[in-house]
Amino acid sequence: MPSSIIPDKVQAQVNALHKELNYHAHRYYVLDDPEIPDSDYDKLFQQLEALEKQYPQLQTLDSPTQRVGGQALESFSQIHHQMPMLSLSNAFSSEEIKDFAQRISELLDQDNFSLVAEPKLDGLAISLRYEKGLLVQAATRGDGQTGEDVTQNVRTIQSIPLHLSGSEYPEVLEVRGEIFMPKAGFNTLNEKQIAQGEKPFANPRNAAAGSLRQLDSKITAARPLDMFCYSLGVVEQVHPNNPLEKHHSRILKQLQTWGLAVCPEVDCLSTWQECLAYYDDILTRRAQLPYEIDGVVYKVDSLEQQQKAGFISRAPRWAIAHKFPAEEAMTKLLAIDIQVGRTGALTPVARLEPIFVGGVTVTNATLHNQDEITRKDVRIGDTVIVRRAGDVIPEVVKPVLSKRPDNASAYIMPDRCPVCGSHAQRINEEAKSRCTGGLFCPAQRKEAIKHFASRKAMDIDGLGDKLVEQLVDAKLIHNIADLFQLSEVQLVSLERMGDKSANNLIQAIEQGKKTTLARFIYALGIREVGETTARSLANYYGTLEAIKQTSAEQLEEVPDIGPIVARNIELFFCEDHNNEIINKLLASGIHWPEIIKKEAHELPLAGKTIVLTGSLSQMNRNDAKARLIELGAKVSGSVSKKTDMLIAGEKAGSKLEKAQQLNIEILNEADMMALFANS
Ligand code: D41
């Protein structure tokens, strides 16, 4: 039964619940550091809901229960920005950044100025208005002068406080920032969209924009949106004990004390060279960041200096966006070829009119499988959008339907392997169809041999993809064991193969015989046994014989080995043909040093927490990480007091600084390589 008079005790209880729920929501959504389990949070939330049901007057606008969305709107109303939301000038080259810094020093009449660098989040700019600490309005940027009122929707975003923390904030505070959708949430959302037969969003930016512009805020509430703040709008009547800071970097810290979220990658720099290093560093880490960014923004730190630098039209002279190379471009789909993988997987590959995208020229892009082609409805002859993000394989995003030629017909994958003519099959609802030819299929054989010879496997120098194809085509080899029977005389019979190269190759093959057990296992190309699994197997069992004799069930005891991989390993060693080849390989003299097994606590890096930062040149980051784990270390992403060691590659940035401040042991890449060599 709802009642109208609220007992003091209830009011006090509700106030306490607000405080507690806000505290834990801030730890969870803003600081990414929850203190209590989700279930405990839910219990508190339910207590508050129950009280609000009993006393509806308690349902205030800033109650944590108000984030679920409300009545749908007919349309958004317009909001005039009292202080316009400026735009940013763009730069695409290092030269332009140098010019920017040069311009600033001329405008300020001095070389001495600090800069703040922050990632340029790929979302939507927004302005929040707090009055007496209460969130009263949220408006999109619009054209910078007038935006749309999205207050109801913004209230559903968990990391945006409905009420500022503490008490020493200005009477009126407008905060500007970017609303975005984290990559993980975007992927989950798209999976849901597809499962429900809805169209997936093209990218997190579109998903964020689409989610924020819902007239029904209940839909927005179900979308994983987030926000980082990066500037102020109107500010009135600051608190006498807490005047506004006079530097951008410190204002960001001040905003954090009021419960607002700021991007953790923000850094203070002093020269344009440091800006470029920051840019390079964040570009190498771009794929690992939990949100999409499309560049870096540099800003003059001092507000006094900002004012002195002034504006041109709608953009400040004291800030610039240093954009990453475009990741999407338009080109023509000339043909679709089918590639046959090592395990027979048939992958459709788009042959494209060459196009410069994401910093490189792209001529091929994966189309994954038939379902993807059907879903995207990509046809030969289409003009398509191609995407290349970081070091990710280029991908066809979608066709541009308005440019489709009249005669373009839907694409259907062939039902036979284009190389050996065997039937193609889709097994167990796998997305890919596979050639059923096995080692009868020359394409599969070639891929198996290429893999065997590759750098991370047997590392046979000079035996590249082209040469493997030549050797198989000339029927000089049929399988990996045949490599070790090759003679110089046979090799020189190949096109473009001189005496010297033939001799070098024979020597490289000879040298390849000296390997490690882990490399050998990896080289065999057992399905889903990658480098790390191969290393775990080698370390766990110590000998090839032991691995061969282990059942799938027992194999699952090895760390990181699940039932599917275990079964693949068992099946591989049950196959007579495979054992024959292994015996031939061993008979031709392949050997490795004996493995002396160590207990976990005896490992050289046992119990150490290590952070990797900056770019490495001799080894990629994943390999370095895998090796550190193998040596017993725990590899973490951020530097804290618990970090024992930081490995800093080239252009290490804020993590290196933090490690120095905390007096943490720092190794460079050469130290790391020496450590690996000696362990
Ligand atoms: O992360 C961003 N997208 C970002 C956008 C950022 N980190 N800082 C920004 N700073 C500004 C100024 C300097 C004008 C306050 C911005 C934007 N503006 C901006 N976003 C959209 C238009 C302008």
XYZ file of C-alpha atoms and ligand atoms in Angstrom:
702
model
C 0.000 0.000 0.000
C 1.642 3.343 -1.001
C 1.776 5.785 1.926
C 2.177 9.516 1.846
C 3.999 10.423 5.033
C 7.608 9.425 5.033
C 9.005 8.490 8.429
C 12.428 10.026 9.201
C 13.845 6.569 9.579
C 12.804 5.636 6.038
C 14.160 8.872 4.597
C 17.480 8.225 6.325
C 17.538 4.678 5.012
C 16.857 5.886 1.467
C 19.573 8.526 1.705
C 22.005 5.897 2.878
C 21.013 3.542 0.047
C 21.496 6.314 -2.549
C 24.919 7.012 -1.168
C 25.943 3.391 -1.071
C 24.556 2.522 -4.505
C 26.162 5.606 -6.054
C 29.470 4.742 -4.446
C 29.447 1.185 -5.777
C 28.161 2.190 -9.229
C 31.043 4.682 -9.469
C 33.569 2.016 -8.454
C 32.086 -0.348 -11.007
C 31.346 1.856 -14.023
C 33.830 4.711 -13.677
C 36.818 3.319 -11.817
C 36.472 -0.202 -13.225
C 37.298 -1.473 -9.761
C 34.225 -2.970 -8.068
C 34.373 -3.501 -4.347
C 31.387 -5.784 -3.784
C 29.909 -8.677 -5.800
C 27.124 -7.844 -8.275
C 24.657 -9.849 -6.219
C 25.213 -7.615 -3.166
C 24.672 -4.537 -5.324
C 21.442 -6.047 -6.617
C 20.224 -6.626 -3.079
C 20.748 -2.985 -2.127
C 19.042 -1.939 -5.338
C 16.019 -4.100 -4.558
C 15.768 -2.636 -1.064
C 15.584 0.839 -2.559
C 13.045 -0.241 -5.170
C 10.833 -1.693 -2.441
C 10.947 1.527 -0.421
C 10.183 3.631 -3.492
C 7.224 1.448 -4.260
C 5.902 1.949 -0.774
C 6.602 5.721 -0.811
C 6.421 6.920 -4.439
C 7.530 10.458 -3.442
C 10.951 8.964 -2.775
C 11.420 8.338 -6.484
C 13.537 11.403 -7.182
C 15.196 12.181 -10.503
C 18.603 11.301 -9.125
C 17.580 8.003 -7.581
C 19.754 5.103 -8.810
C 16.514 3.346 -9.799
C 15.864 5.986 -12.460
C 18.374 4.589 -14.951
C 15.987 2.137 -16.544
C 14.324 4.513 -19.005
C 10.843 5.961 -18.969
C 8.000 7.059 -21.240
C 8.863 7.181 -24.914
C 9.077 10.630 -26.538
C 7.311 11.870 -29.692
C 10.416 13.710 -30.807
C 13.503 15.331 -29.325
C 13.301 19.002 -28.480
C 16.023 21.393 -29.522
C 18.431 22.894 -27.054
C 20.431 26.018 -27.684
C 23.959 25.743 -26.286
C 24.500 28.796 -24.122
C 28.211 28.357 -24.809
C 28.784 26.917 -28.274
C 30.383 23.483 -28.611
C 33.464 24.083 -30.683
C 34.898 21.879 -33.359
C 38.430 20.618 -33.729
C 40.851 21.266 -36.581
C 42.285 18.100 -38.052
C 45.849 17.121 -38.871
C 46.959 14.003 -40.710
C 50.764 14.234 -40.640
C 53.653 14.766 -38.238
C 54.544 17.876 -40.195
C 51.184 19.446 -39.348
C 51.726 18.727 -35.644
C 55.128 20.377 -35.769
C 53.468 23.383 -37.456
C 50.777 23.402 -34.778
C 53.388 23.603 -32.022
C 55.273 26.271 -33.955
C 52.071 28.315 -34.331
C 51.347 28.037 -30.629
C 54.796 29.271 -29.674
C 54.349 32.259 -31.986
C 50.886 33.034 -30.623
C 52.117 32.759 -27.042
C 55.406 34.447 -27.778
C 57.253 31.663 -25.995
C 58.384 28.055 -26.398
C 57.479 27.136 -22.883
C 54.036 25.531 -22.815
C 52.674 22.195 -21.713
C 50.332 20.109 -23.796
C 47.791 17.493 -22.893
C 47.334 14.525 -25.201
C 44.148 12.485 -25.101
C 42.799 9.734 -27.343
C 40.161 10.979 -29.767
C 37.214 8.795 -28.890
C 35.039 7.744 -31.770
C 31.594 8.500 -30.419
C 29.303 11.512 -30.136
C 30.006 14.801 -28.409
C 27.574 15.666 -25.646
C 27.030 18.412 -23.095
C 25.761 17.610 -19.607
C 24.320 20.305 -17.376
C 24.397 19.943 -13.603
C 22.527 22.427 -11.395
C 23.238 22.222 -7.670
C 24.890 18.917 -8.445
C 21.819 17.413 -10.102
C 21.929 16.295 -13.734
C 19.188 18.416 -15.319
C 19.953 18.327 -19.017
C 21.946 16.464 -21.637
C 22.212 17.717 -25.202
C 23.923 16.400 -28.297
C 26.423 18.671 -30.004
C 24.289 19.127 -33.127
C 25.833 21.902 -35.177
C 27.626 23.263 -32.122
C 24.992 25.961 -31.545
C 21.871 23.847 -31.197
C 21.592 20.199 -30.238
C 18.907 17.738 -29.214
C 17.622 17.108 -25.723
C 18.592 13.529 -24.890
C 18.369 13.894 -21.111
C 16.114 10.865 -20.563
C 18.468 8.666 -22.522
C 21.607 9.977 -20.886
C 20.156 9.267 -17.440
C 20.288 5.556 -18.307
C 24.069 5.611 -18.819
C 25.538 4.048 -15.717
C 28.881 5.839 -15.687
C 27.254 9.289 -15.808
C 26.451 10.475 -12.276
C 22.840 11.602 -11.776
C 24.204 13.682 -8.921
C 27.768 14.924 -8.560
C 29.861 13.562 -5.680
C 30.933 15.647 -2.715
C 29.539 19.123 -2.170
C 32.173 21.517 -3.433
C 31.064 21.810 -7.060
C 29.810 24.931 -8.877
C 26.086 25.799 -8.760
C 25.932 25.350 -12.526
C 28.380 23.038 -14.246
C 28.285 22.083 -17.904
C 30.571 19.198 -18.762
C 31.392 18.161 -22.291
C 32.642 14.828 -23.428
C 32.165 11.906 -25.718
C 29.544 9.188 -25.405
C 30.746 5.928 -26.917
C 30.074 2.219 -26.952
C 32.944 0.038 -25.675
C 34.056 -2.626 -28.172
C 33.027 -5.548 -25.954
C 29.501 -4.183 -25.517
C 29.302 -3.471 -29.235
C 30.188 -7.058 -30.100
C 27.633 -8.476 -27.690
C 24.994 -6.088 -28.985
C 25.666 -7.105 -32.574
C 25.532 -10.792 -31.706
C 22.128 -10.122 -30.152
C 20.991 -8.115 -33.176
C 21.942 -10.958 -35.512
C 20.356 -13.617 -33.275
C 17.121 -11.624 -33.304
C 17.226 -11.243 -37.072
C 17.961 -7.509 -36.791
C 20.609 -5.688 -38.766
C 23.938 -5.458 -36.953
C 25.532 -2.006 -36.539
C 28.420 -1.195 -38.856
C 30.670 0.105 -36.056
C 30.580 1.182 -32.386
C 30.120 4.828 -33.358
C 26.944 4.140 -35.302
C 25.726 1.869 -32.533
C 26.334 4.630 -29.948
C 24.589 7.246 -32.093
C 21.664 4.927 -32.819
C 21.335 4.056 -29.148
C 21.416 7.646 -27.937
C 18.870 8.815 -30.483
C 16.154 6.398 -29.374
C 12.863 8.039 -28.518
C 12.232 5.160 -26.144
C 14.788 5.485 -23.356
C 14.174 1.874 -22.291
C 16.011 0.839 -25.442
C 18.910 3.145 -24.606
C 18.994 1.696 -21.074
C 19.655 -1.749 -22.546
C 22.618 -0.502 -24.614
C 26.137 -0.508 -23.191
C 27.018 3.194 -23.461
C 29.816 4.957 -21.652
C 31.216 8.479 -21.470
C 34.538 10.233 -20.916
C 34.606 13.970 -20.166
C 37.072 16.327 -21.860
C 36.010 19.932 -21.327
C 33.734 22.429 -19.606
C 30.883 24.567 -20.882
C 29.084 27.149 -18.786
C 30.244 27.308 -15.165
C 28.491 29.558 -12.628
C 29.178 30.237 -8.970
C 32.045 27.973 -8.117
C 32.229 26.734 -4.557
C 34.236 29.167 -2.383
C 36.441 26.330 -1.081
C 37.064 24.864 -4.486
C 37.743 27.330 -7.309
C 38.122 25.950 -10.827
C 41.579 24.753 -11.700
C 43.543 26.806 -14.209
C 44.959 23.930 -16.262
C 43.075 21.516 -18.482
C 44.875 18.496 -16.977
C 43.895 19.573 -13.453
C 40.316 20.327 -14.460
C 40.066 16.739 -15.659
C 41.247 15.610 -12.210
C 38.730 17.955 -10.591
C 35.943 16.439 -12.717
C 36.974 13.020 -11.472
C 36.593 14.153 -7.854
C 32.993 15.020 -8.709
C 32.402 11.475 -9.924
C 32.763 12.110 -13.671
C 34.800 9.719 -15.810
C 37.906 10.799 -17.711
C 39.862 8.703 -20.199
C 42.729 6.956 -18.337
C 45.109 7.472 -21.277
C 45.287 11.273 -20.888
C 48.885 12.420 -20.562
C 50.815 15.690 -20.025
C 53.553 16.383 -22.571
C 55.918 19.239 -23.278
C 57.104 19.018 -26.893
C 55.692 18.140 -30.294
C 58.162 15.246 -30.438
C 56.525 13.819 -27.350
C 53.149 14.275 -29.022
C 54.323 12.153 -31.934
C 55.669 9.471 -29.591
C 52.317 9.463 -27.768
C 50.536 9.106 -31.112
C 52.748 6.183 -32.183
C 52.379 4.460 -28.848
C 48.609 4.706 -28.777
C 48.418 3.661 -32.430
C 50.283 0.427 -31.617
C 47.956 -0.194 -28.679
C 44.813 0.848 -30.514
C 43.523 -2.679 -31.075
C 43.971 -3.507 -27.380
C 42.075 -0.464 -26.103
C 38.556 -1.323 -24.916
C 37.017 1.491 -27.013
C 37.431 2.781 -30.575
C 39.544 5.855 -31.170
C 40.209 7.617 -34.457
C 43.162 9.748 -33.458
C 44.683 11.832 -30.702
C 43.780 15.349 -29.524
C 46.523 17.695 -28.297
C 45.515 20.693 -26.183
C 47.456 23.531 -24.593
C 47.279 22.808 -20.870
C 47.159 26.291 -19.353
C 43.757 28.004 -19.639
C 45.478 31.369 -19.634
C 47.563 30.308 -22.626
C 44.468 28.856 -24.303
C 42.801 32.215 -24.023
C 45.828 33.963 -25.440
C 45.903 31.584 -28.435
C 42.193 32.174 -29.144
C 39.981 30.791 -31.911
C 39.559 30.750 -35.647
C 35.924 30.545 -36.707
C 34.486 27.682 -34.638
C 37.694 25.887 -33.669
C 40.174 26.710 -30.929
C 43.723 27.499 -32.083
C 45.035 25.824 -28.938
C 43.847 22.304 -29.818
C 44.222 19.954 -32.766
C 43.065 16.451 -33.638
C 45.823 14.229 -35.065
C 43.799 11.686 -36.989
C 44.760 8.092 -37.716
C 44.780 7.104 -41.390
C 41.256 6.316 -42.642
C 40.328 2.726 -41.938
C 37.516 2.480 -44.442
C 37.501 3.181 -48.153
C 35.472 2.361 -51.227
C 36.669 0.169 -54.074
C 35.501 -2.380 -56.591
C 35.094 -6.124 -55.982
C 36.642 -7.692 -59.087
C 36.348 -11.379 -58.242
C 35.895 -13.888 -55.441
C 38.563 -16.603 -55.188
C 38.475 -19.615 -52.917
C 41.520 -20.233 -50.763
C 42.197 -23.699 -49.376
C 43.714 -23.732 -45.903
C 45.964 -26.245 -44.207
C 43.007 -28.103 -42.752
C 40.939 -27.843 -45.925
C 38.899 -24.836 -44.833
C 37.613 -23.011 -47.904
C 37.777 -19.251 -47.501
C 36.290 -16.889 -50.054
C 38.679 -14.015 -50.724
C 37.667 -10.766 -52.368
C 40.005 -9.581 -55.122
C 39.813 -5.813 -55.090
C 40.838 -2.935 -57.243
C 43.896 -1.742 -55.245
C 42.928 0.845 -52.647
C 44.894 2.791 -50.014
C 43.255 2.242 -46.638
C 44.467 2.182 -43.020
C 47.929 3.212 -44.182
C 48.538 0.426 -46.742
C 47.413 -0.620 -50.222
C 44.887 -3.414 -50.049
C 44.139 -5.782 -52.954
C 42.558 -8.720 -51.107
C 40.088 -8.930 -48.272
C 38.558 -11.883 -46.505
C 34.874 -12.650 -46.948
C 35.023 -15.342 -44.221
C 32.358 -17.815 -45.400
C 29.094 -18.287 -47.265
C 26.931 -17.031 -44.382
C 28.875 -13.779 -44.215
C 28.585 -13.257 -47.959
C 24.866 -13.923 -47.810
C 24.338 -11.706 -44.792
C 26.224 -8.808 -46.339
C 24.876 -9.614 -49.804
C 28.206 -8.929 -51.464
C 28.310 -9.610 -55.214
C 31.042 -9.682 -57.815
C 31.048 -6.312 -59.599
C 29.833 -4.442 -56.499
C 31.423 -1.295 -55.219
C 32.241 -2.188 -51.620
C 33.408 -0.552 -48.405
C 36.701 -2.066 -47.297
C 37.984 -1.803 -43.766
C 41.469 -2.307 -42.449
C 41.805 -1.665 -38.728
C 45.343 -1.674 -37.323
C 47.085 -4.924 -38.135
C 43.808 -6.742 -38.605
C 43.147 -8.572 -41.895
C 41.296 -6.313 -44.348
C 37.594 -6.989 -44.535
C 34.690 -6.159 -46.831
C 32.150 -4.284 -44.703
C 29.245 -3.947 -47.124
C 28.277 -3.267 -50.716
C 27.213 0.202 -51.842
C 23.821 -0.784 -53.213
C 23.276 2.388 -55.225
C 26.326 1.491 -57.298
C 25.420 -2.152 -57.987
C 25.526 -3.158 -61.663
C 22.239 -4.549 -63.026
C 23.653 -7.953 -63.872
C 25.259 -8.695 -60.478
C 23.906 -11.940 -59.066
C 24.113 -13.395 -55.561
C 27.308 -15.349 -54.905
C 27.253 -19.030 -54.032
C 30.370 -20.896 -52.917
C 31.345 -23.841 -55.113
C 30.440 -27.290 -53.775
C 33.794 -28.715 -54.825
C 37.352 -27.844 -53.848
C 38.700 -25.587 -56.601
C 42.138 -27.226 -56.326
C 41.531 -30.999 -56.143
C 37.857 -31.269 -57.108
C 36.864 -33.168 -53.944
C 33.474 -32.433 -52.432
C 33.239 -29.484 -50.105
C 31.396 -30.183 -46.873
C 30.070 -28.232 -43.950
C 30.487 -30.397 -40.868
C 28.775 -29.937 -37.497
C 27.254 -26.579 -38.385
C 30.703 -25.087 -38.809
C 30.675 -21.719 -40.567
C 33.295 -22.858 -43.066
C 32.989 -25.538 -45.652
C 35.979 -27.804 -46.036
C 37.629 -29.699 -48.846
C 37.266 -33.400 -48.049
C 40.389 -34.294 -50.061
C 42.714 -34.362 -47.022
C 46.314 -34.946 -48.000
C 45.167 -35.955 -51.469
C 44.504 -32.251 -52.019
C 47.687 -30.532 -53.195
C 46.521 -27.261 -51.654
C 46.247 -28.807 -48.198
C 49.589 -30.527 -48.613
C 51.234 -27.283 -49.646
C 49.794 -25.450 -46.661
C 50.920 -28.196 -44.272
C 54.467 -27.988 -45.622
C 54.519 -24.173 -45.541
C 53.411 -24.305 -41.935
C 56.048 -26.921 -41.075
C 58.849 -24.804 -42.552
C 57.615 -21.482 -41.145
C 59.562 -19.299 -38.750
C 57.748 -20.263 -35.579
C 57.761 -23.958 -36.509
C 60.921 -25.607 -37.907
C 62.235 -22.237 -39.090
C 63.782 -23.455 -42.352
C 65.409 -20.348 -43.708
C 64.781 -19.726 -47.397
C 61.967 -22.256 -47.741
C 59.223 -19.754 -48.444
C 55.674 -20.236 -49.719
C 56.596 -19.913 -53.391
C 59.313 -22.538 -53.178
C 57.048 -25.015 -51.365
C 54.506 -24.622 -54.159
C 57.191 -25.230 -56.771
C 58.438 -28.340 -54.950
C 54.957 -29.838 -54.616
C 53.987 -28.938 -58.190
C 57.186 -30.574 -59.483
C 56.284 -33.631 -57.344
C 59.679 -33.490 -55.638
C 57.952 -33.640 -52.269
C 54.552 -34.921 -51.158
C 54.742 -34.440 -47.429
C 56.850 -32.843 -44.734
C 59.104 -35.868 -44.325
C 60.120 -35.726 -48.000
C 61.810 -32.362 -47.342
C 64.677 -34.144 -45.646
C 65.275 -36.446 -48.638
C 65.764 -33.580 -51.105
C 69.073 -33.395 -52.957
C 70.884 -30.451 -54.509
C 70.543 -32.096 -57.919
C 66.770 -32.190 -57.593
C 66.642 -28.580 -56.461
C 68.654 -27.142 -59.327
C 66.133 -28.652 -61.714
C 63.651 -26.040 -60.469
C 63.118 -22.777 -62.229
C 65.105 -19.824 -60.848
C 67.189 -22.103 -58.591
C 70.946 -21.725 -58.921
C 73.672 -23.947 -57.436
C 74.301 -21.518 -54.634
C 70.657 -21.235 -53.581
C 70.216 -24.994 -53.790
C 73.209 -25.488 -51.555
C 71.975 -22.871 -49.078
C 68.574 -24.498 -48.896
C 69.987 -27.968 -48.270
C 72.059 -26.498 -45.452
C 69.027 -24.686 -44.019
C 67.044 -27.923 -44.066
C 69.937 -29.624 -42.323
C 70.016 -26.893 -39.672
C 66.250 -27.188 -39.261
C 66.772 -30.675 -37.861
C 67.976 -29.134 -34.636
C 64.832 -27.864 -32.969
C 62.817 -27.976 -29.750
C 60.029 -30.365 -28.844
C 57.546 -27.472 -28.678
C 58.432 -26.283 -32.174
C 58.235 -29.800 -33.533
C 54.761 -30.355 -32.093
C 53.611 -27.003 -33.413
C 55.131 -27.803 -36.827
C 53.085 -31.002 -37.133
C 50.045 -28.800 -37.671
C 47.635 -30.613 -35.377
C 44.319 -28.831 -35.604
C 44.007 -25.972 -33.135
C 47.384 -26.669 -31.575
C 49.092 -23.289 -31.728
C 52.451 -22.294 -30.391
C 51.288 -21.799 -26.830
C 49.498 -25.149 -26.663
C 52.498 -26.863 -28.212
C 54.730 -25.329 -25.565
C 52.373 -26.365 -22.768
C 52.354 -29.933 -24.093
C 56.129 -30.053 -24.344
C 56.622 -28.653 -20.855
C 53.984 -30.855 -19.290
C 55.007 -34.185 -20.804
C 58.662 -33.620 -21.620
C 58.798 -36.210 -24.426
C 56.990 -36.874 -27.704
C 56.445 -40.490 -26.657
C 54.559 -39.392 -23.535
C 52.288 -37.073 -25.511
C 51.530 -39.770 -28.073
C 50.492 -42.209 -25.393
C 48.169 -39.854 -23.547
C 44.403 -40.125 -23.940
C 42.209 -37.136 -24.706
C 40.846 -37.289 -21.196
C 44.279 -37.050 -19.600
C 45.375 -34.344 -22.021
C 42.735 -32.064 -20.563
C 44.834 -31.905 -17.392
C 47.325 -29.703 -19.193
C 46.727 -26.003 -18.521
C 44.905 -24.313 -21.439
C 43.893 -27.569 -23.139
C 40.148 -28.058 -23.504
C 38.163 -31.094 -24.710
C 38.190 -30.164 -28.412
C 41.933 -29.629 -28.622
C 42.549 -32.751 -26.537
C 40.441 -34.778 -28.967
C 42.270 -33.299 -31.976
C 45.605 -34.322 -30.466
C 44.432 -37.847 -29.720
C 42.988 -38.269 -33.215
C 46.183 -36.994 -34.795
C 48.349 -39.568 -33.076
C 45.878 -42.383 -33.748
C 46.322 -41.902 -37.487
C 48.872 -44.418 -38.868
C 49.770 -42.104 -41.676
C 50.804 -39.380 -39.232
C 52.921 -41.752 -37.175
C 54.655 -42.995 -40.282
C 55.598 -39.441 -41.172
C 56.768 -38.698 -37.640
C 58.945 -41.818 -37.680
C 60.457 -40.796 -41.001
C 61.161 -37.306 -39.646
C 62.901 -38.709 -36.583
C 64.817 -41.201 -38.700
C 66.132 -38.360 -40.851
C 67.746 -36.874 -37.759
C 65.347 -34.330 -36.290
C 66.261 -33.884 -32.658
C 65.747 -31.590 -29.681
C 67.293 -31.118 -26.261
C 65.869 -33.091 -23.399
C 63.385 -31.171 -21.265
C 64.103 -30.933 -17.582
C 60.741 -30.373 -15.993
C 60.365 -27.674 -13.398
C 57.707 -27.271 -10.732
C 55.684 -24.050 -10.986
C 57.469 -22.450 -8.035
C 60.881 -23.257 -9.511
C 60.231 -21.280 -12.679
C 62.535 -18.270 -13.027
C 59.720 -15.699 -12.950
C 57.447 -17.508 -10.505
C 55.226 -15.109 -8.530
C 56.320 -12.031 -10.500
C 53.789 -9.614 -11.960
C 55.113 -8.092 -15.156
C 53.767 -5.338 -17.418
C 54.765 -4.980 -21.077
C 54.624 -1.559 -22.720
C 55.871 0.261 -25.817
C 56.673 -1.440 -29.089
C 59.007 -4.399 -29.450
C 61.092 -4.955 -32.550
C 62.513 -8.456 -32.139
C 59.399 -10.288 -31.073
C 55.717 -9.530 -31.155
C 53.923 -8.661 -27.968
C 51.843 -11.850 -27.809
C 54.886 -14.057 -28.139
C 56.693 -12.106 -25.461
C 53.676 -12.422 -23.219
C 53.387 -16.173 -23.837
C 57.075 -16.638 -23.057
C 56.797 -14.647 -19.812
C 53.845 -16.759 -18.718
C 55.771 -19.884 -19.566
C 58.564 -18.692 -17.290
C 56.045 -18.419 -14.460
C 55.161 -14.696 -14.588
C 51.737 -13.127 -14.352
C 51.384 -10.561 -17.145
C 49.225 -7.565 -16.300
C 47.993 -4.637 -18.388
C 48.513 -1.806 -15.941
C 51.239 -0.633 -13.618
C 50.459 -0.574 -9.902
C 52.237 -1.089 -6.619
C 51.835 -4.819 -7.185
C 53.920 -4.709 -10.378
C 57.336 -6.320 -9.956
C 58.823 -5.465 -13.322
C 58.084 -3.331 -16.375
C 59.392 -4.307 -19.787
C 59.533 -1.118 -21.805
C 59.933 -1.258 -25.576
C 60.424 1.747 -27.838
C 58.276 4.816 -27.261
C 56.968 3.636 -23.907
C 54.718 6.332 -22.453
C 52.713 6.812 -19.296
C 53.256 3.279 -17.984
C 57.006 3.794 -18.013
C 56.615 7.074 -16.142
C 54.384 5.480 -13.561
C 56.807 2.586 -13.094
C 59.643 5.063 -12.586
C 57.599 6.926 -9.992
C 56.854 3.697 -8.175
C 60.488 2.610 -8.336
C 59.657 -0.568 -10.212
C 62.407 -2.560 -11.906
C 62.518 -1.634 -15.606
C 63.903 -3.808 -18.401
C 64.346 -2.826 -22.046
C 63.815 -5.166 -24.970
C 67.445 -6.298 -25.032
C 67.273 -7.170 -21.312
C 64.122 -9.153 -22.001
C 65.704 -11.072 -24.876
C 68.713 -11.846 -22.673
C 66.372 -13.061 -19.948
C 64.609 -15.338 -22.428
C 67.861 -16.671 -23.802
C 69.139 -17.525 -20.330
C 65.990 -19.122 -18.953
O 37.712 12.345 -27.698
C 37.180 13.201 -28.427
N 36.426 12.822 -29.419
C 37.412 14.652 -28.159
C 36.625 15.571 -28.829
C 38.372 15.092 -27.217
N 39.142 14.216 -26.521
N 38.530 16.405 -26.994
C 37.781 17.340 -27.638
N 37.973 18.637 -27.365
C 37.259 19.568 -27.988
C 37.524 20.996 -27.663
C 38.981 21.284 -27.607
C 36.898 21.905 -28.674
C 36.926 21.275 -26.314
C 36.798 16.939 -28.599
C 36.046 17.967 -29.220
N 36.301 19.273 -28.887
C 35.002 17.750 -30.211
N 34.284 16.675 -30.367
C 33.434 16.866 -31.380
C 33.608 18.098 -31.877
C 34.586 18.672 -31.120
